Amino acid sequence: MRGYTLFERVSRAFHDYPSLSKFVVISTVSGGGLIAYAEANTSSDAYTVAPPETGIKKKKVVVLGTGWAGTSFLKNLNHPTYDVQVISPRNYFAFTPLLPSVTVGTVEARSIVEPVRNIVRKKNVDVCFWEAECFKIDAQNKKVYCRSTKESNLNGKEEFSVDYDYLVVAMGARANTFNTPGVEENCHFLKEVEDAQKIRRTVIESFEKASLPNLSDEERKKILHFVVVGGGPTGVEFSAELHDFVNEDLVKLYPMAKDSVKITLLEAADHILNMFDKRITAFAEEKFSRDGINVKLGSMVVKVTDTEISTKVRGNGEISSMPYGMVVWSTGIGPHAITKDFMKQIGQNNRRALATDEWLRVEGCDNVYALGDCATVNQRKVMEDIAVIFSKADKDNSGTLTVKEFQEVIKDICERYPQVELYLKNKKMSDIVDLLKEAKGDVAKETIELNIEEFKSALSEVDTQMKNLPATAQVAAQQGAYLAKCFNRMEEAEKNPEGPLRFRGTGRHRFQPFRYRHLGQFAPLGGEQTAAQLPGDWVSIGHSTQWLWYSVYASKLVSWRTRALVVSDWMRRFIFGRDSSGI
Amino acid sequence: MRGYTLFERVSRAFHDYPSLSKFVVISTVSGGGLIAYAEANTSSDAYTVAPPETGIKKKKVVVLGTGWAGTSFLKNLNHPTYDVQVISPRNYFAFTPLLPSVTVGTVEARSIVEPVRNIVRKKNVDVCFWEAECFKIDAQNKKVYCRSTKESNLNGKEEFSVDYDYLVVAMGARANTFNTPGVEENCHFLKEVEDAQKIRRTVIESFEKASLPNLSDEERKKILHFVVVGGGPTGVEFSAELHDFVNEDLVKLYPMAKDSVKITLLEAADHILNMFDKRITAFAEEKFSRDGINVKLGSMVVKVTDTEISTKVRGNGEISSMPYGMVVWSTGIGPHAITKDFMKQIGQNNRRALATDEWLRVEGCDNVYALGDCATVNQRKVMEDIAVIFSKADKDNSGTLTVKEFQEVIKDICERYPQVELYLKNKKMSDIVDLLKEAKGDVAKETIELNIEEFKSALSEVDTQMKNLPATAQVAAQQGAYLAKCFNRMEEAEKNPEGPLRFRGTGRHRFQPFRYRHLGQFAPLGGEQTAAQLPGDWVSIGHSTQWLWYSVYASKLVSWRTRALVVSDWMRRFIFGRDSSGI
């Protein structure tokens, strides 16, 4: 079996002898070592051969992007009737929640990436990967135009076009500068692996520059002034990581670091981490103030030059400037140029991302799906459809709705309009009838009958429960998995639709609409302390949460390889500290 | 003890309780793990405080470069009367013998580097480090001029000058292109860590480019034609590593790789690895031919364009061209611009490197030492000094030399002129008297008396034994250690010289001259096979030698951190294969 890695041999052995236990620990010790877990089932379908060609023409699926959404789609797609072509300017998937750790070397860049070809090669679906960037989508002719991103002398052959039957747009987003002058030229971003690597080099460079012999104290302090713009999870985690790197590792090597380093975190709103529970926000602000991280709330950046950053105080409009050594910009996301161009093409000019319906289908064109950070689900309001809902529910066309009639369609309504269920839950109404009672006053359940106006008034408040989904890895991954499952059941669902009643139209929807399940969110705050907001408004803060964070992230990593690498990176940092070589 | 890494805490514990055994294995297992050895003694002088200032003005030592020579000097220097300033454009030391492994990810770049500040921070000698490049040496005024290499807006403060009492030049060398047109612009080199990282990215890029949809087979083959110029140890090892990467890892992900990849190794001489034993050369050539690596001997590169490389056959002068995708140039070394400039300044115009005497002192200026790849030891010929040797030996000024007189100085002669000892050894003469007998004919030992002409003829052949030292890490490291030991004993040796008799001049030399001890050399050939030429012309080839290679390299690594990282990289590759993400 020359040419196979140990991991593959073991996987294969387990496949051949499934009676071996599910988990095995391969532990090898040789002057420093590594321990890897191999789970038998994960690669049990390695070496399965693609089913024989059946003469049926396969449907061409083109996937743009290999981030959370695209990769999750690819991992979950397993129906052999698709011919998949993946196009992305990066030939790997990156585990982006660990990017802030990469900026200071707590984790190595290579430990959080996995080649796309590796992810898809063991599938029973035909998948081609092309490292290229899509520069035009032609939804009319079902074609995408792409070009290789690498410098090349291929005489124009670096451009090519691909036809599709279904297009899955998962290209992510770019950092949003809000057109603030000087940001593009002078700031670092933290979206890609390369960004994190560049930040790491720049931090070390700053310390080396500040060590040069003939600088004044003031110049040293300027060089070692790190400014982070944006108090969201990324900005906060980066500030915390940088603070730990300086205080745990760099102070030992750069004696002046203790007095000269300053970290400033600028946030335009009233608090950092404002999407989290107030207790977390308060804890984070208090910890940062103890750590000496300078948090400036209500500060909007208005300009960045090559030496100074200017901010406006939100209250009084006062503008002030401060010299800096390095700025990391992490304020939010905006659409890529190609996404914008496509939005214009399909008449979605004024949106911040590609609008889709609840089935992730892009509004305004056929067979195009969008998910992850480049898309936003445009939820249907109950009030828009109130008339058709009423007439569908009113089976006897009496012009009024009885409790019985309403109860027959309520499941479909809740499936189609999730805000209804949310509203009931928030109002602590166990029964839908309570809603009708509220509209009609306290009468006997059996006698309730609503006309259209009364029905409208009963449901008038439910749409306030609609919320846009956050642009997180969790949402993207769930969308990718959802869409893949829809694709896997496409043929079946065509015959036996699984979704709720179509209120506008006839029959049922083919699939249940996408529903996001929030599993909680972490905010690492440095010094081995993490805050977590878990479902049901549970809040957990401290060292134990840091261990929860370690275990959740280790378990969520994309492959056993990355899992072993990240864990050994953590161990290495714990034993030896972080490296400060300028590479 | 917040802020200390585990490693430091353990080191410290051992320092406090020396009764604990010398080696301890800290093994930690947590979902994948890392095992690290901590040797107590290595850091036992951590936290020792510098000796109190004694009012004696410290001598300023300036070290240029942090490669093998410079770092070895720094590690071994331990006399507290020096004030050391280290200047290098890289803030780390790189374990260069593993660079070919870094080009394909067998070992990670960060695993083979160690920050200079980390290496020197535990010393009892005052050491300052500045990340800058020296652009001028002014030996007249004992000053070096430097500038920061990083982009900066320091208003000219990125330039500074440093005074020295002793200057240690250890700046290494650059790749030598022999002024072949197009090499600088179109080829990759393999001297620095960045070079290796760039090669790694380019190899992956080539495979991605070759996978693009609308290329012809011919174009694919062109892109996947990797040319290595130079059949020395580096070129050979890189070819072998690339071959393994393609055949062990990439063939699984890029189906066309098997048929389209071609590796060509160009060597101008008649054989590859021609500094090694013939058995190794033959084995290597045979293995490469079995592996399908195309070795072209007697091929001189005359031109490289952006798409083609032209070679001249050494026998018949025939010139031919071939298209390529990537060229790695590894043919030898030449001096940096600054070294050349300095050589001109001190009248060493026509040399390939800075000439020093056997004490590593640069010829033509005072208190300047040069070592490693930027220097060459200019050994004194016995024949140049024959008259003074004779007159020193002839103590009674009789005009002839008796055996007794000769025996009294022979130790000094052998120390000062190592070629004499080498000559005796090669001629299998156990006694120096045999040499005289040879000149004088077979007479009784006691009656031998030589005049100057007979003495000349007796020693006439010894200078043929002089050899230039190879430009290897081993030589550089030994030179650094030698020079540091000289510096450590400088004061003492001033009073009690330790060296041989000064034949030109009076008294003794302060130190023994530098003597190189060859410990053997490895040539990894891929497929877990390595050749080794050990001292005494021992040759060892095969899998067992690969394990010898692993253990020697692991033990030679600069710190426990790098050791643990490199070993875990090897394990990782063994378990999971090499990564092919394009970062």
PDB file of C-alpha atoms in Angstrom, chain A residues 172-180 183-184 188-192 195 228-236 266-268 274-275 328-336 352 373 470-472:
ATOM      1  CA  GLY A 172     -19.071  35.241   1.131  1.00  0.00           C
ATOM      2  CA  ALA A 173     -18.568  38.949   1.625  1.00  0.00           C
ATOM      3  CA  ARG A 174     -15.801  41.476   1.959  1.00  0.00           C
ATOM      4  CA  ALA A 175     -14.959  43.781   4.824  1.00  0.00           C
ATOM      5  CA  ASN A 176     -17.114  46.895   4.792  1.00  0.00           C
ATOM      6  CA  THR A 177     -15.228  50.180   4.979  1.00  0.00           C
ATOM      7  CA  PHE A 178     -18.406  52.310   4.766  1.00  0.00           C
ATOM      8  CA  ASN A 179     -16.363  54.359   2.268  1.00  0.00           C
ATOM      9  CA  THR A 180     -14.333  55.839   5.108  1.00  0.00           C
ATOM     10  CA  VAL A 183      -9.293  52.614   5.243  1.00  0.00           C
ATOM     11  CA  GLU A 184      -8.688  50.502   2.144  1.00  0.00           C
ATOM     12  CA  HIS A 188      -5.591  45.518   7.924  1.00  0.00           C
ATOM     13  CA  PHE A 189      -8.683  43.368   7.609  1.00  0.00           C
ATOM     14  CA  LEU A 190      -9.436  40.003   9.144  1.00  0.00           C
ATOM     15  CA  LYS A 191     -11.499  38.057   6.638  1.00  0.00           C
ATOM     16  CA  GLU A 192      -9.016  35.682   4.987  1.00  0.00           C
ATOM     17  CA  ASP A 195      -5.051  38.703   6.304  1.00  0.00           C
ATOM     18  CA  VAL A 228      -8.833  47.875  16.492  1.00  0.00           C
ATOM     19  CA  VAL A 229     -11.935  49.312  14.848  1.00  0.00           C
ATOM     20  CA  GLY A 230     -15.160  47.468  15.639  1.00  0.00           C
ATOM     21  CA  GLY A 231     -16.223  45.988  18.969  1.00  0.00           C
ATOM     22  CA  GLY A 232     -17.919  42.920  17.530  1.00  0.00           C
ATOM     23  CA  PRO A 233     -16.770  39.388  18.365  1.00  0.00           C
ATOM     24  CA  THR A 234     -13.866  39.470  15.884  1.00  0.00           C
ATOM     25  CA  GLY A 235     -12.491  42.830  16.982  1.00  0.00           C
ATOM     26  CA  VAL A 236     -12.838  41.932  20.651  1.00  0.00           C
ATOM     27  CA  LEU A 266     -12.956  51.765  18.893  1.00  0.00           C
ATOM     28  CA  GLU A 267     -16.688  51.054  18.837  1.00  0.00           C
ATOM     29  CA  ALA A 268     -19.301  53.341  17.323  1.00  0.00           C
ATOM     30  CA  ASN A 274     -23.732  44.512  21.731  1.00  0.00           C
ATOM     31  CA  MET A 275     -25.296  41.446  20.103  1.00  0.00           C
ATOM     32  CA  VAL A 328      -7.189  46.375  12.179  1.00  0.00           C
ATOM     33  CA  TRP A 329     -10.589  47.123  10.668  1.00  0.00           C
ATOM     34  CA  SER A 330     -13.382  44.773  11.623  1.00  0.00           C
ATOM     35  CA  THR A 331     -16.685  46.589  11.465  1.00  0.00           C
ATOM     36  CA  GLY A 332     -18.952  44.469   9.332  1.00  0.00           C
ATOM     37  CA  ILE A 333     -19.386  43.104   5.863  1.00  0.00           C
ATOM     38  CA  GLY A 334     -20.482  44.242   2.435  1.00  0.00           C
ATOM     39  CA  PRO A 335     -21.046  42.497  -0.899  1.00  0.00           C
ATOM     40  CA  HIS A 336     -18.219  41.633  -3.287  1.00  0.00           C
ATOM     41  CA  ARG A 352     -26.926  44.819   1.236  1.00  0.00           C
ATOM     42  CA  ASP A 373     -22.630  35.931   4.036  1.00  0.00           C
ATOM     43  CA  PRO A 470     -26.647  37.142  11.675  1.00  0.00           C
ATOM     44  CA  ALA A 471     -23.767  36.796   9.193  1.00  0.00           C
ATOM     45  CA  THR A 472     -22.069  33.970  11.070  1.00  0.00           C
TER      46      THR A 472
END
